[in-house]
mmCIF file with all atom_site columns, C-alpha atoms in Angstrom:
data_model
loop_
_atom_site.group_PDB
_atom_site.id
_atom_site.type_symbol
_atom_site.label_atom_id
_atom_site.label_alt_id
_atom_site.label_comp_id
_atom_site.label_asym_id
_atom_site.label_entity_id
_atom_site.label_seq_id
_atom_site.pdbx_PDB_ins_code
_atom_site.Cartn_x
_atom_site.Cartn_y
_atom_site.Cartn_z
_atom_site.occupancy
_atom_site.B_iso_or_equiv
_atom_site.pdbx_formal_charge
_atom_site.auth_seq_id
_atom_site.auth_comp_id
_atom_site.auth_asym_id
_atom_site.auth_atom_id
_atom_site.pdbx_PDB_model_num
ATOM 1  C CA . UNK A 1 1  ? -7.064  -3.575  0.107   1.00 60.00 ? 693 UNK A CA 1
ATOM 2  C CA . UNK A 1 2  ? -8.640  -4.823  -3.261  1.00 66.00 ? 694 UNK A CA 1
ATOM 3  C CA . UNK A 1 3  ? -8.199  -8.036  -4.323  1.00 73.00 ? 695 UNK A CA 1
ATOM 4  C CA . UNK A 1 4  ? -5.005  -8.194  -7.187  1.00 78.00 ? 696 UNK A CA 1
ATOM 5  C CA . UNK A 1 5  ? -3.617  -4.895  -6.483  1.00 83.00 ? 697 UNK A CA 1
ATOM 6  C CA . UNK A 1 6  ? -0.196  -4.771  -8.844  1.00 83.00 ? 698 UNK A CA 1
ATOM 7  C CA . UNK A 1 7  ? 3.509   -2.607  -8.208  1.00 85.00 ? 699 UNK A CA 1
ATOM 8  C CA . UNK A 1 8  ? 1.878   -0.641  -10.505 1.00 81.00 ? 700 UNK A CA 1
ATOM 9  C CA . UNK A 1 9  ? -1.389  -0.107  -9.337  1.00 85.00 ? 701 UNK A CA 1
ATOM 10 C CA . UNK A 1 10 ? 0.101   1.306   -6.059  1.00 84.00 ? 702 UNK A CA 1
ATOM 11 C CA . UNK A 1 11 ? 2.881   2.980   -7.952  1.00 84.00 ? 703 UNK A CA 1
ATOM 12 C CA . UNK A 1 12 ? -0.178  5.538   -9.159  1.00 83.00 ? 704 UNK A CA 1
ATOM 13 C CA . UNK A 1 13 ? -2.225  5.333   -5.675  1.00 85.00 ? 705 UNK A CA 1
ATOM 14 C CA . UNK A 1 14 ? 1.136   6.880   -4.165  1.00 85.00 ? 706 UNK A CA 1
ATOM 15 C CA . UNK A 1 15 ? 2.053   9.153   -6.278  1.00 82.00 ? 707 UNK A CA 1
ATOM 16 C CA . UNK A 1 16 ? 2.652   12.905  -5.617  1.00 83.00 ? 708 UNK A CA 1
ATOM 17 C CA . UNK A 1 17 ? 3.577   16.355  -7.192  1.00 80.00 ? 709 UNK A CA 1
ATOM 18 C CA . UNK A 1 18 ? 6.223   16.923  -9.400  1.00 82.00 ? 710 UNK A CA 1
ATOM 19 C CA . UNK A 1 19 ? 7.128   20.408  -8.735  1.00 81.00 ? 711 UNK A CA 1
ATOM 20 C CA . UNK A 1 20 ? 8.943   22.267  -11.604 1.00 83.00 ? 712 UNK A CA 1
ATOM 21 C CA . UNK A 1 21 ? 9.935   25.730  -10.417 1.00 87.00 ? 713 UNK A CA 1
ATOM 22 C CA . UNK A 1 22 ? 7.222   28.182  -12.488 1.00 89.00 ? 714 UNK A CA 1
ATOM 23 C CA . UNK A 1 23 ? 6.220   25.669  -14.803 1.00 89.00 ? 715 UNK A CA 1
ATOM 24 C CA . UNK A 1 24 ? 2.576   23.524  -14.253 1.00 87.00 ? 716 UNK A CA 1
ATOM 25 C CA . UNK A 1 25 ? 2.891   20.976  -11.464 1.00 82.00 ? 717 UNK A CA 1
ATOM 26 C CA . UNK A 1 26 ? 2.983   17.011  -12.912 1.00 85.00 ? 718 UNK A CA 1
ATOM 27 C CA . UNK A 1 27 ? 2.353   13.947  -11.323 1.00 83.00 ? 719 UNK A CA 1
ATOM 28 C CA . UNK A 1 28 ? 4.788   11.522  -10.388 1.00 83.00 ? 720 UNK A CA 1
ATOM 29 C CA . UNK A 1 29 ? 4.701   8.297   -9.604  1.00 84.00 ? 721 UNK A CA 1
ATOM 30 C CA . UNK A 1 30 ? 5.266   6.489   -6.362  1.00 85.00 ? 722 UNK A CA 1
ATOM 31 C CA . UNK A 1 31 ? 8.715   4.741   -6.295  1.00 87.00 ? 723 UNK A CA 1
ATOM 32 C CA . UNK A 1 32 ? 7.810   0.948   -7.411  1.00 88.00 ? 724 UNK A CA 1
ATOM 33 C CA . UNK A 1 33 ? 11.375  -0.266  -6.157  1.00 90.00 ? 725 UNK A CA 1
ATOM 34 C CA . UNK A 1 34 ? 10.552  0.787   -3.107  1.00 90.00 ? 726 UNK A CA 1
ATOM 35 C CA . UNK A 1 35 ? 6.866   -0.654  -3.241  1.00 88.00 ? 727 UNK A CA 1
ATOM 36 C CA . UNK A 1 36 ? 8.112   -3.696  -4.293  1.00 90.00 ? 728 UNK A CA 1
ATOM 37 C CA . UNK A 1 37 ? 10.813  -4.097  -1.731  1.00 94.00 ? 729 UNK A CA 1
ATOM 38 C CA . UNK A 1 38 ? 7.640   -3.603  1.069   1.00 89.00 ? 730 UNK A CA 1
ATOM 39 C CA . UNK A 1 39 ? 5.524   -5.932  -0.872  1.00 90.00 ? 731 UNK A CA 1
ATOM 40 C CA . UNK A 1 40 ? 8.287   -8.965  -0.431  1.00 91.00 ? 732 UNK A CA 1
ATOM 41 C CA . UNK A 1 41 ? 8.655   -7.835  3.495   1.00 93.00 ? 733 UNK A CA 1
ATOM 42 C CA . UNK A 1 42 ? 5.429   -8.142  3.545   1.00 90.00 ? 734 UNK A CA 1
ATOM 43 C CA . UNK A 1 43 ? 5.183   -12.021 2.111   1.00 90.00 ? 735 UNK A CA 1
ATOM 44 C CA . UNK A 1 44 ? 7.319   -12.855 4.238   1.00 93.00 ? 736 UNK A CA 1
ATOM 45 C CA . UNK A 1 45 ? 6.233   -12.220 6.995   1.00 91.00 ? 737 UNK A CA 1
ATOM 46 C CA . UNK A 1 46 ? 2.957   -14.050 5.586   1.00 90.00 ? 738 UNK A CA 1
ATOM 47 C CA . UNK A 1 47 ? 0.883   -11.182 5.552   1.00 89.00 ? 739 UNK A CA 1
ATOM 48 C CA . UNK A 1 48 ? 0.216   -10.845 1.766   1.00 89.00 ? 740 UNK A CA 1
ATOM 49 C CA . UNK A 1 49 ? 0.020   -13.632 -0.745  1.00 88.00 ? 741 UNK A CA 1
ATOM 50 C CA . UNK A 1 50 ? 0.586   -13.228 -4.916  1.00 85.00 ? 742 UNK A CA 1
ATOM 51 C CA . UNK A 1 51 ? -3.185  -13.200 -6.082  1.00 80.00 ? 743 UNK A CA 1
ATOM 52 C CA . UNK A 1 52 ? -4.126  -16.369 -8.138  1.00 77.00 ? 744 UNK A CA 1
ATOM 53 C CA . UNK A 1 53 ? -6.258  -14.753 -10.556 1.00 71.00 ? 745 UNK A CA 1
ATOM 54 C CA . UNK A 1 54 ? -5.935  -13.972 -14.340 1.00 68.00 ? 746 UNK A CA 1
ATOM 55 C CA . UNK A 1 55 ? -3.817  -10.205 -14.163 1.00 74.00 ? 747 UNK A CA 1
ATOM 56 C CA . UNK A 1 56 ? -1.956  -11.476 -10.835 1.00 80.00 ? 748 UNK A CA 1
ATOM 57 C CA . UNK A 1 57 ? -0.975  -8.941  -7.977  1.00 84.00 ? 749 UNK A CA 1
ATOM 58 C CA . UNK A 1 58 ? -1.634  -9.281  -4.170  1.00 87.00 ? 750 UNK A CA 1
ATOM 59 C CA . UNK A 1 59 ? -3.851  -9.735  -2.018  1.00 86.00 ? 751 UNK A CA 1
ATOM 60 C CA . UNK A 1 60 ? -3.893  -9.680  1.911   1.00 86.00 ? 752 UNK A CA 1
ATOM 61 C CA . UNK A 1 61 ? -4.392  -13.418 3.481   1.00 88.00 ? 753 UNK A CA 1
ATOM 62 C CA . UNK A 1 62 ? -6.483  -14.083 6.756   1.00 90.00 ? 754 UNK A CA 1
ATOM 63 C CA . UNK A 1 63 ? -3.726  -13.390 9.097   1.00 92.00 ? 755 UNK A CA 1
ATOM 64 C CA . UNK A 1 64 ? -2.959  -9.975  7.228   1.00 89.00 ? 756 UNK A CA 1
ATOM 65 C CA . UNK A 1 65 ? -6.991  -8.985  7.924   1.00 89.00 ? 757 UNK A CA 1
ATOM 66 C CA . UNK A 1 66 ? -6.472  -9.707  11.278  1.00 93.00 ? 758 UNK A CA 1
ATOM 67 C CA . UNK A 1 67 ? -3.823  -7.914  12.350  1.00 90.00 ? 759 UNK A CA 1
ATOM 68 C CA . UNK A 1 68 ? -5.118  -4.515  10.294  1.00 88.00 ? 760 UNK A CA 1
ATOM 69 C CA . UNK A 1 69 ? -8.876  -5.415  11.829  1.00 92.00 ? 761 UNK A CA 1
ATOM 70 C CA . UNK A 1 70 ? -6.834  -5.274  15.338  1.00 93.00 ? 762 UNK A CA 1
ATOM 71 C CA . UNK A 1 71 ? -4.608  -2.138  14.538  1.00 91.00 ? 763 UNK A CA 1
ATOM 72 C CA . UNK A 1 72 ? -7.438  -0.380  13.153  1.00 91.00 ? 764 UNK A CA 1
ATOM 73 C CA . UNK A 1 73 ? -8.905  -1.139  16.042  1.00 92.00 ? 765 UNK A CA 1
ATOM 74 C CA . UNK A 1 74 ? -6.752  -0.016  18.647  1.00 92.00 ? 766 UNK A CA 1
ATOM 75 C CA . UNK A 1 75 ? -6.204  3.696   16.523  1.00 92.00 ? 767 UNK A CA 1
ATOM 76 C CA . UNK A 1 76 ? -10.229 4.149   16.968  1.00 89.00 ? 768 UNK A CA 1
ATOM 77 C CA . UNK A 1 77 ? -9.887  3.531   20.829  1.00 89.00 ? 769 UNK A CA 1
ATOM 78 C CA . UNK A 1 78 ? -7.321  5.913   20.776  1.00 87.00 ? 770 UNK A CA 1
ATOM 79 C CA . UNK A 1 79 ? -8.866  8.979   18.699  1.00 85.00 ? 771 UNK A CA 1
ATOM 80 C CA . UNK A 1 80 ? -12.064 8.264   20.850  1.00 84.00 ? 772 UNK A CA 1
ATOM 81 C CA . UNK A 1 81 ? -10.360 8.777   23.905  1.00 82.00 ? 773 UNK A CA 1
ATOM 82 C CA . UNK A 1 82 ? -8.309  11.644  22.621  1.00 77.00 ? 774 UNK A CA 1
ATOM 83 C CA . UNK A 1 83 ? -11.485 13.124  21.812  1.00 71.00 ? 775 UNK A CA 1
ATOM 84 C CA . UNK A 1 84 ? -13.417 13.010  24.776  1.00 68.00 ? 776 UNK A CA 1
#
């Protein structure tokens, strides 16, 4: 995760197809209520910390690099095993 990533930001990096019958598909953007709802969880539970510098956002804090360092992990054990 880059550093000072905003509601918006992931708003547009989870966005999807806005499908209108015969017309050209549009893009829509991801729901930023919901983002931001995760985003609070996710302070909380001290994963993520509001970024410091000069357009704000988040950005993940030690612990939160640890424990997706040790899930990411865990998934690569897995696939390799699956594979072989």
């Amino acid at each position: 995760m880059k550093q000072g990533i905003g509601v918006k930001t992931f708003g547009k990096m989870y966005c999807g197809k806005y499908r209108r019958g015969v017309r050209p598909v549009h893009v829509s953007t991801g729901s930023r209520g919901l983002i931001r709802h995760i985003l609070h969880q996710l302070e909380k539970m001290k994963l993520v910390e509001a970024h410091s510098g000069a357009k704000g956002g988040r950005c993940l804090t030690s612990q939160g690099r640890r424990d997706l360092d040790l899930i990411a992990g865990r998934v690569s054990a897995a696939s390799n095993a699956d594979a072989l």
